[in-house]
């Protein structure tokens, strides 16, 4: 340390304390030019500037924070001074002595100073065994973060144990630092993934990991749970493009979650046909015997013993792996009488669905399935006629959280009066070459022609997924023109829920209840055409060929009903209470743009899944019907609880998932209570496929809660008044002293920023 004495061996006619005080005074006054000049004068005067820097560091502590301290400025200038004075390069015993002194400082300083000290004292060339010993000392002192940061800076990871270094960080919720630790080392990435996957094995007790770290500072054992582990496994799997075979336990658990969801859809919601459900079950399970046994046990828990026995027989499962009641059911499985009863039930159900749901009004022969470019060319004359009206929809296989699953368009439906063309995108793009380029050109021509009216419903997601099928379709929507999104019309119409045409009687409670059960395009069809759409095939496996007849009819109707709705509305706009201009096609690109979220750092989101997990659907607020904040109902995913609390203070109806809730609960709440899902990252694509169009929004987690709230309010064109604030809060409003709101002008343009303070503020 610096001493209160006259100049010693290391100084020539300079008192170290007065020198330091003089420099500190210049820094305080922010006289940076003079400070730099004085530092260089000191370097030229002092016998050993590198040792003097250590004296300054040991004599003060202001360098431990984030700001630029005097020690930082000295170190910053010293690196340049050393380069200009090669004879002053440190070496030998003198260098090793200074390296030993600087190491305690490294564990406490900010990263900006850390890099300078490592460079000045040549720590990359220091004795590796000595460095590892010092890292070990930091670790055993409970300074896990400091040990890892220094290991990264000094590139010591290959000589350290991944589990030993990374587990404490995971328990401290420092996942980003773990990613940095293994970033440049594929072997370590694989070791980390295997370790996390071993914790996902059924029956594994996480207490065996957490108990050895209890009592240490900043340790949070609750961070190690199955849900968090699964997220981490798939986060690392995508980020580093690793082989899924490295994490069989996590993949099995995710597929098990998919099975539970499919059973819920089939036996509780009853919104999937048997054929559709069977396709997804077989795709999910494959040849995995563990999943096959889980399926049988789940079916038995739903009291569907016949189905459980049927699948057990199908997979030829050993009887000792089956529940006793399923074994008994196997004995009566082939009863012909039971088969006849089941067939009659299926027939009765089909007849009921035909009466209850809107049916395709054109003959089946006018629905054409096109799988070659030659077939597509024949339909161009029908689609590219000036003045033509084309209903467009797209289908893709839902991912259900599958590893590496992308919502890639499999079928594109294009309907004109009297005909529907189903384009098999999988087969058409498989041909590649000139045919693929011609197909892309055809889409661009259709989308850009202002004389052709294109009808869609929530086209933002469709166009985004279309861009995923091939690079040639990446910019297919750049010149979008002549488009009418019926989702915008539906939002305008939704202001009159429960009200029918002028002069008609009010609907009774039962009718209102039936309407509430529908959503999206099906609900619009019920409002306009009188019957909803049968959505039992919505979650079909659209990549399986050949498509079933039910899938073909479903896809055709989804596109053709757009024409029917458009025609019906055109004939009676006033009767539906709509503005006469609302059906005017937009002559410029108005469909929601798909935009990558801003990333605060490269480590924030896995690179291999940036495109699918960082998707945000952004609609211009002017194209949406303004709604009151009190009518705005949302469900916030558990990583957005801050946003949820903020929206609730503004007056929104907010349901927030708990930390241990599954993401699919958000979809269930959204469907049951007509809520919008607010989520972020990987869950967005999965949740988006489970709810109606425009009912799921991806939020940037790097933003603060108030910025997130502003984006959400702008996206959905939500209007907030002073009377709305705290209208849903039962506690003391003084707990939130400041709220920042964007209030909208009558023309819905965001015009000004106001700060609304509570009485305490």
XYZ file of C-alpha atoms in Angstrom:
761
model
C 0.000 0.000 0.000
C 1.005 3.597 -0.464
C 2.645 5.041 2.650
C 2.678 8.523 4.095
C 6.383 9.133 3.519
C 8.913 10.856 1.339
C 9.773 9.458 -2.097
C 11.217 5.966 -2.008
C 13.051 3.758 -4.448
C 10.140 3.620 -6.874
C 9.671 7.370 -7.305
C 11.868 10.149 -8.529
C 11.093 13.324 -6.613
C 7.350 12.509 -6.557
C 5.274 11.984 -3.444
C 2.859 9.134 -4.350
C 0.070 10.436 -2.167
C 0.190 13.983 -3.508
C 0.433 12.612 -7.060
C -2.650 10.497 -6.519
C -4.537 13.369 -4.880
C -3.682 15.659 -7.783
C -4.917 13.143 -10.348
C -8.083 12.471 -8.348
C -8.778 16.208 -8.251
C -8.514 16.428 -12.055
C -10.860 13.446 -12.426
C -13.389 14.984 -10.044
C -13.347 18.217 -12.062
C -13.671 16.143 -15.274
C -10.598 17.790 -16.749
C -9.861 14.690 -18.812
C -7.233 16.164 -21.143
C -5.153 17.456 -18.231
C -5.648 14.138 -16.391
C -4.269 12.175 -19.314
C -1.257 14.471 -19.637
C -0.459 14.211 -15.921
C -0.734 10.407 -16.000
C 1.777 10.215 -18.866
C 4.100 12.558 -17.000
C 3.855 10.233 -13.997
C 4.706 7.217 -16.159
C 7.835 8.953 -17.416
C 8.828 9.944 -13.895
C 8.091 6.753 -11.987
C 10.494 3.865 -11.918
C 7.798 1.178 -12.296
C 4.365 2.431 -13.540
C 2.894 -1.096 -13.404
C 3.715 -1.413 -9.708
C 2.395 2.108 -9.063
C -0.961 1.072 -10.628
C -1.192 -1.789 -8.118
C -0.402 0.649 -5.280
C -3.300 2.851 -6.416
C -5.631 -0.142 -6.623
C -4.679 -1.371 -3.142
C -5.027 2.086 -1.644
C -8.595 2.692 -2.851
C -11.839 0.818 -3.503
C -13.763 3.053 -5.917
C -12.652 0.825 -8.829
C -14.939 -1.991 -7.603
C -18.009 -0.296 -9.054
C -19.145 0.180 -12.649
C -17.929 3.757 -13.079
C -14.533 4.750 -14.459
C -12.318 5.290 -11.427
C -8.868 6.846 -11.280
C -7.336 3.362 -11.359
C -9.267 2.626 -14.563
C -7.915 5.756 -16.281
C -4.375 4.930 -15.188
C -4.710 1.344 -16.477
C -6.274 2.551 -19.733
C -3.350 4.901 -20.431
C -0.757 2.401 -19.209
C -1.596 -0.137 -21.899
C -0.734 2.448 -24.593
C 2.365 3.676 -22.730
C 3.742 0.125 -22.535
C 3.278 -0.341 -26.299
C 5.272 2.818 -26.962
C 8.037 1.851 -24.513
C 9.041 -1.685 -25.442
C 11.926 -1.579 -23.007
C 9.423 -1.273 -20.169
C 7.801 -4.647 -20.917
C 7.407 -6.756 -17.783
C 9.167 -10.136 -17.584
C 10.795 -12.693 -15.323
C 10.547 -12.651 -11.544
C 9.334 -9.036 -11.522
C 6.355 -9.963 -13.703
C 5.458 -13.033 -11.597
C 5.583 -10.902 -8.435
C 3.170 -8.355 -9.901
C 0.879 -11.130 -11.225
C 0.589 -12.509 -7.695
C -0.387 -9.051 -6.412
C -2.961 -8.331 -9.101
C -4.955 -11.540 -8.768
C -6.933 -10.546 -5.614
C -7.934 -7.360 -7.462
C -9.248 -9.313 -10.465
C -11.899 -11.031 -8.374
C -13.419 -7.708 -7.311
C -13.121 -5.312 -10.258
C -15.578 -4.518 -13.038
C -15.123 -6.317 -16.358
C -13.944 -3.128 -18.115
C -10.986 -2.869 -15.731
C -10.510 -6.638 -15.660
C -9.599 -6.815 -19.363
C -7.041 -4.018 -18.975
C -5.322 -5.674 -15.982
C -5.145 -9.062 -17.718
C -3.465 -7.415 -20.690
C -1.040 -5.233 -18.699
C 0.130 -8.064 -16.424
C 0.176 -10.690 -19.221
C -2.009 -13.150 -17.319
C -2.750 -15.198 -20.434
C 0.902 -16.237 -20.381
C 1.026 -16.870 -16.626
C 1.668 -20.322 -15.160
C -1.512 -22.313 -15.859
C -1.297 -24.441 -12.717
C -0.983 -21.309 -10.597
C -4.029 -19.757 -12.306
C -6.099 -22.926 -11.803
C -5.134 -22.964 -8.142
C -6.353 -19.400 -7.718
C -9.630 -20.205 -9.523
C -10.097 -23.158 -7.178
C -9.507 -20.880 -4.178
C -12.209 -18.454 -5.360
C -14.598 -21.355 -5.897
C -14.106 -22.763 -2.398
C -14.608 -19.283 -0.964
C -18.087 -19.293 -2.533
C -17.164 -16.717 -5.188
C -18.628 -18.811 -8.017
C -19.392 -15.964 -10.411
C -15.927 -14.445 -10.020
C -14.287 -17.843 -10.544
C -16.223 -18.429 -13.761
C -15.662 -14.918 -15.146
C -11.905 -15.233 -14.631
C -11.926 -18.729 -16.123
C -13.595 -17.338 -19.244
C -11.220 -14.383 -19.524
C -8.159 -16.606 -19.063
C -9.598 -19.447 -21.212
C -9.192 -22.062 -18.497
C -12.464 -23.940 -19.147
C -10.925 -27.072 -20.737
C -9.001 -27.740 -17.497
C -12.019 -27.345 -15.189
C -15.055 -29.553 -14.498
C -18.226 -28.355 -16.222
C -20.565 -29.602 -13.492
C -18.479 -28.115 -10.695
C -18.295 -24.662 -12.318
C -21.789 -24.395 -13.821
C -24.134 -25.892 -11.207
C -23.699 -23.037 -8.683
C -24.392 -20.517 -11.444
C -27.597 -22.306 -12.419
C -28.667 -22.214 -8.779
C -27.927 -18.462 -8.760
C -30.027 -17.972 -11.915
C -27.009 -16.886 -13.972
C -27.796 -18.860 -17.110
C -26.226 -16.308 -19.451
C -22.889 -16.736 -17.689
C -23.153 -20.510 -18.096
C -23.698 -19.984 -21.829
C -20.608 -17.782 -22.012
C -18.588 -20.417 -20.140
C -19.193 -23.143 -22.766
C -19.612 -20.818 -25.767
C -16.401 -21.716 -27.613
C -16.081 -25.341 -26.495
C -18.354 -27.923 -28.231
C -17.172 -30.708 -25.909
C -18.188 -28.693 -22.853
C -21.548 -27.893 -24.459
C -22.231 -31.603 -24.860
C -21.134 -32.354 -21.301
C -23.430 -29.621 -19.980
C -26.379 -30.900 -22.003
C -25.854 -34.491 -20.833
C -25.634 -33.337 -17.225
C -28.888 -31.360 -17.411
C -30.642 -34.200 -19.217
C -29.587 -36.675 -16.514
C -31.487 -34.483 -14.047
C -34.621 -34.839 -16.226
C -34.677 -38.628 -15.808
C -37.914 -39.878 -14.191
C -37.413 -40.377 -10.478
C -34.369 -38.118 -10.216
C -34.430 -36.056 -7.011
C -33.078 -32.544 -7.512
C -32.403 -32.337 -3.774
C -29.282 -34.423 -4.349
C -27.878 -31.488 -6.328
C -29.099 -28.557 -4.271
C -28.395 -29.833 -0.744
C -24.612 -29.433 -1.050
C -24.991 -25.705 -1.815
C -27.557 -24.803 0.848
C -26.513 -21.985 3.135
C -24.236 -20.367 0.544
C -25.060 -16.764 -0.506
C -27.395 -16.071 -3.464
C -28.204 -19.761 -3.915
C -31.809 -20.453 -4.991
C -32.569 -24.185 -4.867
C -36.061 -23.500 -6.249
C -34.468 -22.710 -9.625
C -33.745 -26.407 -10.148
C -37.094 -27.914 -11.062
C -38.286 -30.015 -13.972
C -39.807 -27.111 -15.836
C -36.668 -24.983 -15.599
C -34.437 -27.920 -16.512
C -36.504 -28.699 -19.606
C -36.292 -25.072 -20.719
C -32.529 -25.037 -20.255
C -31.999 -28.278 -22.149
C -33.900 -27.076 -25.202
C -32.382 -23.618 -24.951
C -28.861 -25.067 -25.129
C -29.907 -27.661 -27.697
C -31.089 -24.948 -30.081
C -28.383 -22.395 -29.311
C -25.497 -24.751 -30.025
C -27.248 -26.925 -32.681
C -26.467 -30.083 -30.737
C -27.667 -33.611 -31.463
C -31.056 -34.291 -29.778
C -29.764 -37.797 -28.999
C -27.757 -36.155 -26.189
C -30.917 -35.399 -24.204
C -33.322 -38.374 -24.458
C -34.908 -37.764 -21.041
C -35.860 -34.155 -21.742
C -37.247 -35.073 -25.156
C -39.298 -37.905 -23.640
C -40.725 -35.525 -21.043
C -41.662 -33.002 -23.725
C -43.331 -35.702 -25.820
C -45.148 -36.892 -22.707
C -46.451 -33.351 -22.279
C -47.636 -33.453 -25.882
C -49.465 -36.736 -25.235
C -51.239 -35.223 -22.230
C -52.272 -32.225 -24.317
C -53.572 -34.418 -27.138
C -55.605 -36.498 -24.701
C -57.058 -33.320 -23.216
C -58.036 -32.083 -26.685
C -59.598 -35.426 -27.589
C -61.381 -36.489 -24.402
C -62.016 -33.254 -22.484
C -62.405 -30.510 -25.073
C -63.462 -33.065 -27.749
C -62.099 -30.822 -30.486
C -60.105 -33.412 -32.485
C -61.372 -36.189 -34.697
C -60.235 -39.749 -34.056
C -58.217 -39.825 -37.296
C -56.573 -36.485 -36.610
C -55.760 -37.468 -33.043
C -54.368 -40.840 -34.132
C -52.030 -39.184 -36.657
C -50.510 -36.964 -33.987
C -50.235 -39.797 -31.447
C -48.316 -41.985 -33.884
C -46.080 -39.109 -34.966
C -45.280 -38.189 -31.359
C -44.589 -41.696 -30.058
C -42.801 -43.329 -32.976
C -40.899 -46.434 -31.810
C -40.342 -45.201 -28.256
C -41.578 -48.009 -25.977
C -41.540 -45.799 -22.880
C -43.915 -43.340 -24.553
C -46.071 -46.222 -25.790
C -46.472 -47.447 -22.215
C -47.200 -43.891 -21.007
C -49.963 -43.555 -23.611
C -51.654 -46.713 -22.400
C -51.461 -45.587 -18.773
C -52.861 -42.146 -19.646
C -55.771 -43.668 -21.565
C -56.508 -45.912 -18.606
C -56.492 -42.867 -16.303
C -59.138 -41.319 -18.576
C -61.155 -44.562 -18.180
C -60.855 -45.343 -21.906
C -59.842 -48.952 -21.340
C -60.861 -50.087 -24.805
C -58.629 -47.478 -26.436
C -55.805 -48.346 -24.023
C -56.068 -52.026 -24.876
C -56.224 -51.252 -28.602
C -52.993 -49.265 -28.485
C -51.306 -51.879 -26.279
C -52.165 -54.496 -28.885
C -51.050 -52.193 -31.717
C -47.624 -51.692 -30.138
C -47.388 -55.312 -28.944
C -46.536 -54.206 -25.421
C -45.698 -56.895 -22.833
C -48.598 -57.489 -20.439
C -46.414 -57.036 -17.356
C -45.987 -53.370 -18.338
C -49.758 -52.760 -18.549
C -52.259 -51.813 -15.834
C -54.349 -54.798 -14.680
C -57.612 -53.340 -15.994
C -56.076 -52.938 -19.458
C -54.962 -56.574 -19.452
C -58.549 -57.611 -18.667
C -59.875 -55.390 -21.471
C -57.622 -57.107 -24.005
C -59.696 -60.270 -23.649
C -62.849 -58.628 -25.032
C -61.234 -56.275 -27.540
C -62.360 -57.990 -30.726
C -66.046 -58.124 -29.939
C -67.928 -57.662 -33.224
C -71.027 -56.369 -31.446
C -69.013 -53.574 -29.853
C -67.524 -52.635 -33.235
C -71.034 -52.291 -34.685
C -72.087 -50.004 -31.821
C -69.014 -47.846 -32.318
C -69.667 -47.571 -36.049
C -73.233 -46.435 -35.392
C -71.987 -43.819 -32.920
C -69.534 -42.483 -35.521
C -72.321 -42.232 -38.117
C -74.641 -40.408 -35.705
C -71.857 -37.995 -34.774
C -71.078 -37.248 -38.444
C -74.759 -36.467 -39.156
C -74.928 -34.113 -36.164
C -71.799 -32.244 -37.285
C -73.230 -31.705 -40.757
C -76.317 -30.086 -39.267
C -74.447 -28.014 -36.691
C -71.547 -26.617 -38.762
C -71.307 -24.635 -41.980
C -70.643 -26.904 -44.977
C -68.704 -26.364 -48.188
C -71.294 -25.077 -50.708
C -69.561 -26.373 -53.857
C -69.243 -29.948 -55.162
C -66.234 -31.999 -54.061
C -65.078 -32.316 -57.697
C -64.408 -28.566 -57.748
C -61.799 -28.873 -54.994
C -58.511 -29.539 -56.805
C -55.327 -30.759 -55.105
C -52.276 -29.501 -57.030
C -48.881 -31.148 -56.518
C -47.004 -30.283 -59.749
C -46.089 -26.995 -61.382
C -47.990 -28.029 -64.522
C -51.186 -28.329 -62.462
C -50.578 -24.932 -60.877
C -50.148 -23.344 -64.318
C -53.614 -24.544 -65.323
C -55.221 -22.742 -62.385
C -53.362 -19.464 -62.952
C -55.947 -18.283 -65.492
C -58.638 -18.510 -62.783
C -56.579 -16.825 -60.055
C -54.812 -14.026 -61.957
C -57.850 -12.515 -63.680
C -58.172 -8.727 -63.133
C -61.085 -8.044 -60.788
C -60.943 -11.549 -59.306
C -61.602 -12.119 -55.586
C -59.392 -14.841 -54.034
C -59.776 -16.314 -50.565
C -56.374 -17.390 -49.220
C -55.561 -19.587 -46.234
C -52.627 -21.779 -45.230
C -52.141 -24.889 -43.111
C -49.106 -26.304 -41.305
C -48.409 -29.070 -38.832
C -48.561 -27.742 -35.252
C -45.214 -28.157 -33.517
C -46.560 -29.141 -30.039
C -43.098 -28.176 -28.760
C -41.234 -30.705 -30.936
C -37.478 -30.226 -31.023
C -36.473 -28.109 -33.998
C -40.092 -27.941 -35.155
C -40.920 -24.993 -37.394
C -44.400 -23.961 -38.445
C -43.677 -24.452 -42.149
C -46.621 -24.067 -44.512
C -47.644 -27.433 -45.983
C -50.807 -26.486 -47.887
C -51.920 -23.166 -49.402
C -55.615 -22.844 -50.199
C -56.810 -20.402 -52.878
C -60.542 -20.098 -53.450
C -62.385 -18.331 -56.275
C -66.153 -18.431 -56.835
C -67.041 -22.031 -57.614
C -63.570 -23.560 -57.136
C -60.857 -24.161 -54.558
C -57.223 -24.938 -55.370
C -55.120 -26.684 -52.711
C -51.397 -26.249 -53.408
C -49.277 -29.045 -51.960
C -46.263 -26.945 -50.961
C -44.254 -29.935 -49.739
C -44.395 -31.659 -53.116
C -44.146 -28.489 -55.213
C -41.016 -27.309 -53.425
C -39.471 -30.766 -53.443
C -39.031 -30.376 -57.208
C -36.768 -27.333 -56.667
C -34.939 -25.528 -59.454
C -36.952 -23.607 -62.034
C -40.265 -24.893 -60.716
C -39.591 -23.447 -57.264
C -38.587 -20.099 -58.770
C -41.708 -20.096 -60.956
C -43.918 -20.896 -57.967
C -42.390 -18.049 -55.958
C -42.898 -15.693 -58.917
C -46.534 -16.776 -59.148
C -47.126 -15.895 -55.488
C -45.423 -12.526 -55.910
C -47.518 -11.720 -58.976
C -50.744 -12.614 -57.180
C -49.866 -10.728 -53.996
C -48.694 -7.574 -55.815
C -51.594 -7.233 -58.313
C -53.847 -4.375 -57.080
C -56.669 -5.448 -59.409
C -57.081 -8.775 -57.577
C -58.709 -8.681 -54.154
C -57.015 -11.106 -51.758
C -59.033 -12.126 -48.703
C -57.418 -13.526 -45.571
C -57.969 -13.823 -41.848
C -54.982 -12.894 -39.673
C -52.568 -13.158 -42.594
C -49.472 -12.095 -40.625
C -48.835 -15.583 -39.258
C -49.600 -17.239 -42.595
C -47.120 -15.063 -44.465
C -44.443 -15.552 -41.822
C -44.747 -19.340 -42.015
C -44.841 -19.199 -45.815
C -41.465 -17.471 -45.703
C -40.074 -20.489 -43.806
C -40.774 -22.998 -46.574
C -37.880 -21.801 -48.734
C -35.477 -18.890 -49.113
C -37.167 -18.043 -52.420
C -40.315 -17.136 -50.450
C -38.512 -14.944 -47.933
C -39.656 -11.671 -49.544
C -42.837 -12.917 -51.175
C -44.969 -10.392 -49.288
C -42.778 -7.315 -49.792
C -45.088 -5.793 -52.427
C -48.349 -6.895 -50.854
C -51.222 -4.984 -52.469
C -54.988 -5.370 -52.761
C -55.328 -7.333 -49.518
C -58.304 -7.350 -47.164
C -57.758 -8.946 -43.777
C -61.170 -10.034 -42.478
C -59.703 -10.160 -38.976
C -59.873 -6.340 -39.010
C -63.519 -6.536 -40.112
C -64.229 -9.085 -37.389
C -62.806 -6.813 -34.693
C -65.100 -4.037 -35.847
C -68.028 -6.446 -35.892
C -67.130 -7.800 -32.442
C -68.176 -4.524 -30.845
C -71.729 -5.696 -31.402
C -71.424 -9.211 -29.896
C -74.867 -10.520 -29.056
C -76.608 -8.123 -31.443
C -78.038 -9.298 -34.735
C -79.315 -7.316 -37.707
C -81.500 -4.303 -37.167
C -85.110 -5.234 -36.485
C -84.256 -8.786 -35.424
C -85.052 -10.160 -32.008
C -82.322 -10.470 -29.390
C -80.695 -13.862 -29.076
C -81.530 -15.921 -26.045
C -78.990 -16.995 -23.428
C -78.389 -20.395 -25.038
C -77.497 -18.808 -28.377
C -75.113 -16.399 -26.699
C -73.450 -19.283 -24.878
C -72.994 -21.151 -28.166
C -71.397 -18.090 -29.758
C -69.018 -17.669 -26.847
C -67.709 -21.208 -27.453
C -66.504 -20.253 -30.949
C -63.478 -18.120 -31.807
C -61.539 -16.697 -34.710
C -62.780 -17.335 -38.226
C -65.353 -19.833 -36.938
C -66.959 -17.131 -34.816
C -66.985 -14.698 -37.752
C -68.687 -17.356 -39.884
C -71.306 -17.853 -37.185
C -71.977 -14.113 -37.028
C -72.256 -13.668 -40.791
C -73.237 -17.054 -42.252
C -75.321 -18.339 -39.335
C -73.222 -21.402 -38.486
C -69.699 -21.854 -37.127
C -66.912 -23.803 -38.832
C -65.985 -27.305 -37.767
C -62.403 -26.895 -36.475
C -61.821 -30.565 -35.598
C -59.116 -30.816 -38.273
C -57.360 -27.564 -37.364
C -54.535 -29.308 -35.490
C -54.057 -32.001 -38.112
C -50.726 -33.336 -39.267
C -50.669 -31.395 -42.538
C -47.317 -32.878 -43.554
C -48.606 -36.440 -43.764
C -49.470 -37.632 -47.262
C -51.945 -38.445 -48.590
C -54.228 -36.005 -46.797
C -57.434 -37.500 -45.462
C -60.719 -36.517 -47.104
C -61.737 -34.675 -43.929
C -58.558 -32.577 -44.109
C -59.161 -31.678 -47.747
C -62.728 -30.542 -47.073
C -61.651 -28.599 -43.986
C -58.877 -26.791 -45.889
C -61.174 -25.982 -48.814
C -63.898 -24.600 -46.549
C -61.474 -22.402 -44.600
C -60.574 -20.560 -47.812
C -63.990 -20.647 -49.491
C -65.866 -19.288 -46.477
C -63.808 -16.095 -46.814
C -65.539 -15.501 -50.165
C -68.941 -16.290 -48.649
C -68.405 -13.930 -45.704
C -67.121 -11.153 -47.973
C -70.098 -11.491 -50.322
C -72.635 -11.564 -47.490
C -71.152 -8.483 -45.834
C -71.021 -6.592 -49.137
C -74.743 -7.077 -49.596
C -75.712 -5.751 -46.149
C -72.975 -3.650 -44.562
C -75.476 -1.369 -42.872
C -77.354 -4.319 -41.447
C -74.173 -5.515 -39.751
C -73.444 -2.000 -38.480
C -70.211 -1.662 -40.465
C -68.585 1.347 -42.086
C -69.095 1.339 -45.887
C -65.328 1.633 -46.471
C -64.295 -1.274 -44.285
C -64.357 -3.791 -47.161
C -62.114 -1.672 -49.373
C -58.906 -3.625 -50.126
C -55.707 -1.931 -48.992
C -53.601 -0.700 -51.900
C -50.394 -0.859 -49.891
C -48.794 -3.353 -47.548
C -50.923 -3.341 -44.435
C -50.665 -6.931 -43.330
C -48.798 -7.346 -40.087
C -45.071 -7.371 -40.529
C -43.064 -10.067 -38.838
C -40.103 -8.517 -37.131
C -37.270 -9.996 -35.118
C -37.147 -8.859 -31.546
C -34.315 -6.590 -30.499
C -31.610 -8.622 -28.809
C -29.685 -6.984 -25.982
C -26.834 -9.427 -26.498
C -25.944 -12.454 -28.576
C -26.393 -14.644 -25.542
C -29.951 -13.526 -24.836
C -31.673 -15.871 -27.329
C -30.352 -19.097 -28.867
C -29.014 -18.367 -32.369
C -30.406 -21.535 -33.892
C -33.911 -20.574 -32.932
C -33.805 -16.781 -33.248
C -36.046 -16.861 -36.271
C -38.790 -18.869 -34.669
C -38.553 -17.757 -31.054
C -38.034 -14.078 -31.576
C -41.052 -13.486 -33.731
C -43.305 -10.558 -32.947
C -46.484 -9.824 -34.872
C -46.786 -6.087 -35.305
C -49.980 -4.555 -36.634
C -50.517 -0.872 -37.273
C -52.782 0.442 -34.565
C -54.738 2.472 -37.094
C -56.049 -0.744 -38.692
C -57.489 -2.053 -35.407
C -60.708 -1.055 -33.715
C -59.904 0.941 -30.535
C -60.888 -0.886 -27.356
C -61.077 0.260 -23.759
C -58.418 -0.989 -21.351
C -61.209 -2.375 -19.143
C -62.346 -4.624 -22.015
C -58.783 -5.816 -22.666
C -58.443 -9.378 -21.293
C -55.023 -11.028 -21.312
C -53.167 -13.969 -19.817
C -49.473 -13.278 -19.100
C -46.921 -16.074 -19.279
C -44.954 -16.592 -16.076
C -41.858 -14.776 -17.360
C -43.938 -11.580 -17.843
C -45.387 -11.063 -14.368
C -44.009 -7.519 -14.239
C -45.901 -6.664 -17.427
C -49.038 -8.292 -15.995
C -48.925 -6.183 -12.844
C -48.368 -3.043 -14.900
C -51.335 -3.726 -17.203
C -53.528 -4.538 -14.217
C -52.676 -1.154 -12.678
C -53.769 0.480 -15.923
C -57.157 -1.250 -15.704
C -56.739 -4.383 -17.868
C -58.239 -7.758 -16.943
C -55.046 -9.763 -16.350
C -54.501 -13.412 -15.443
C -50.867 -14.218 -14.604
C -49.484 -17.753 -14.703
C -47.663 -18.950 -11.615
C -44.013 -19.985 -11.857
C -44.879 -23.686 -11.796
C -47.718 -23.458 -14.348
C -47.253 -25.107 -17.747
C -47.332 -22.810 -20.788
C -50.317 -24.656 -22.235
C -52.446 -23.353 -19.373
C -52.227 -19.958 -21.087
C -53.811 -21.450 -24.218
C -56.574 -23.064 -22.173
C -57.398 -19.780 -20.437
C -57.272 -17.890 -23.727
C -59.767 -20.267 -25.327
C -62.095 -20.529 -22.327
C -62.206 -16.816 -21.425
C -61.453 -15.176 -24.805
C -58.131 -13.739 -23.616
C -55.054 -12.626 -25.540
C -51.838 -14.496 -24.666
C -48.772 -12.379 -23.893
C -45.641 -14.537 -23.998
C -42.006 -14.443 -25.097
C -39.313 -16.604 -26.670
C -39.738 -20.293 -27.461
C -43.305 -20.745 -26.127
C -44.652 -18.209 -28.660
C -44.805 -20.558 -31.665
C -46.352 -23.390 -29.646
C -49.017 -21.211 -28.018
C -49.742 -19.372 -31.254
C -50.732 -22.629 -32.959
C -53.214 -23.438 -30.170
C -55.352 -20.276 -30.223
C -57.209 -18.213 -32.783
C -55.509 -15.850 -35.218
C -54.215 -12.659 -33.646
C -54.694 -14.033 -30.103
C -51.026 -14.483 -29.181
C -48.418 -11.708 -28.970
C -44.665 -12.046 -28.428
C -43.145 -9.527 -25.997
C -39.499 -8.481 -25.880
C -38.199 -9.640 -22.482
C -35.260 -7.231 -22.697
C -37.630 -4.269 -22.339
C -38.786 -2.946 -18.984
C -42.380 -3.511 -17.937
C -43.567 -0.046 -18.923
C -42.011 -0.318 -22.421
C -43.593 -3.751 -22.829
C -46.967 -2.335 -21.766
C -46.708 0.529 -24.263
C -45.959 -1.917 -27.098
C -48.904 -4.113 -26.150
C -51.298 -1.154 -25.890
C -50.139 0.201 -29.240
C -50.346 -3.192 -30.970
C -53.941 -3.828 -29.869
C -54.957 -0.144 -30.070
C -56.023 -0.111 -26.417
C -57.291 3.211 -25.077
C -56.486 4.269 -21.481
C -58.085 7.103 -19.521
C -57.158 8.500 -16.128
C -60.309 6.953 -14.669
C -59.058 3.472 -15.679
C -55.858 3.629 -13.632
C -55.955 1.430 -10.516
C -59.624 0.616 -11.271
C -58.821 -3.080 -10.753
C -56.376 -2.624 -7.856
C -57.742 -3.318 -4.402
C -54.525 -2.450 -2.569
C -52.984 0.923 -1.877
C -52.215 2.673 -5.154
C -49.319 4.467 -3.492
C -47.248 1.345 -3.906
C -46.634 2.431 -7.499
C -45.572 6.087 -7.429
C -45.208 6.632 -11.150
C -47.028 5.319 -14.197
C -46.019 6.204 -17.708
C -48.856 6.067 -20.221
C -49.178 6.780 -23.892
C -52.545 8.444 -24.334
C -54.093 8.440 -27.763
C -55.590 11.254 -29.753
C -59.012 10.838 -31.447
C -57.309 9.671 -34.638
C -55.663 6.805 -32.692
C -52.184 8.200 -33.369
C -49.873 8.058 -30.372
C -49.410 11.727 -29.736
C -47.895 12.419 -26.363
C -46.234 10.964 -23.304
C -47.712 11.750 -19.902
C -46.490 10.952 -16.424
C -49.411 10.241 -14.125
C -48.447 10.278 -10.461
C -50.349 9.032 -7.470
C -51.080 11.208 -4.465
C -47.817 10.167 -2.846
C -45.758 11.092 -5.918
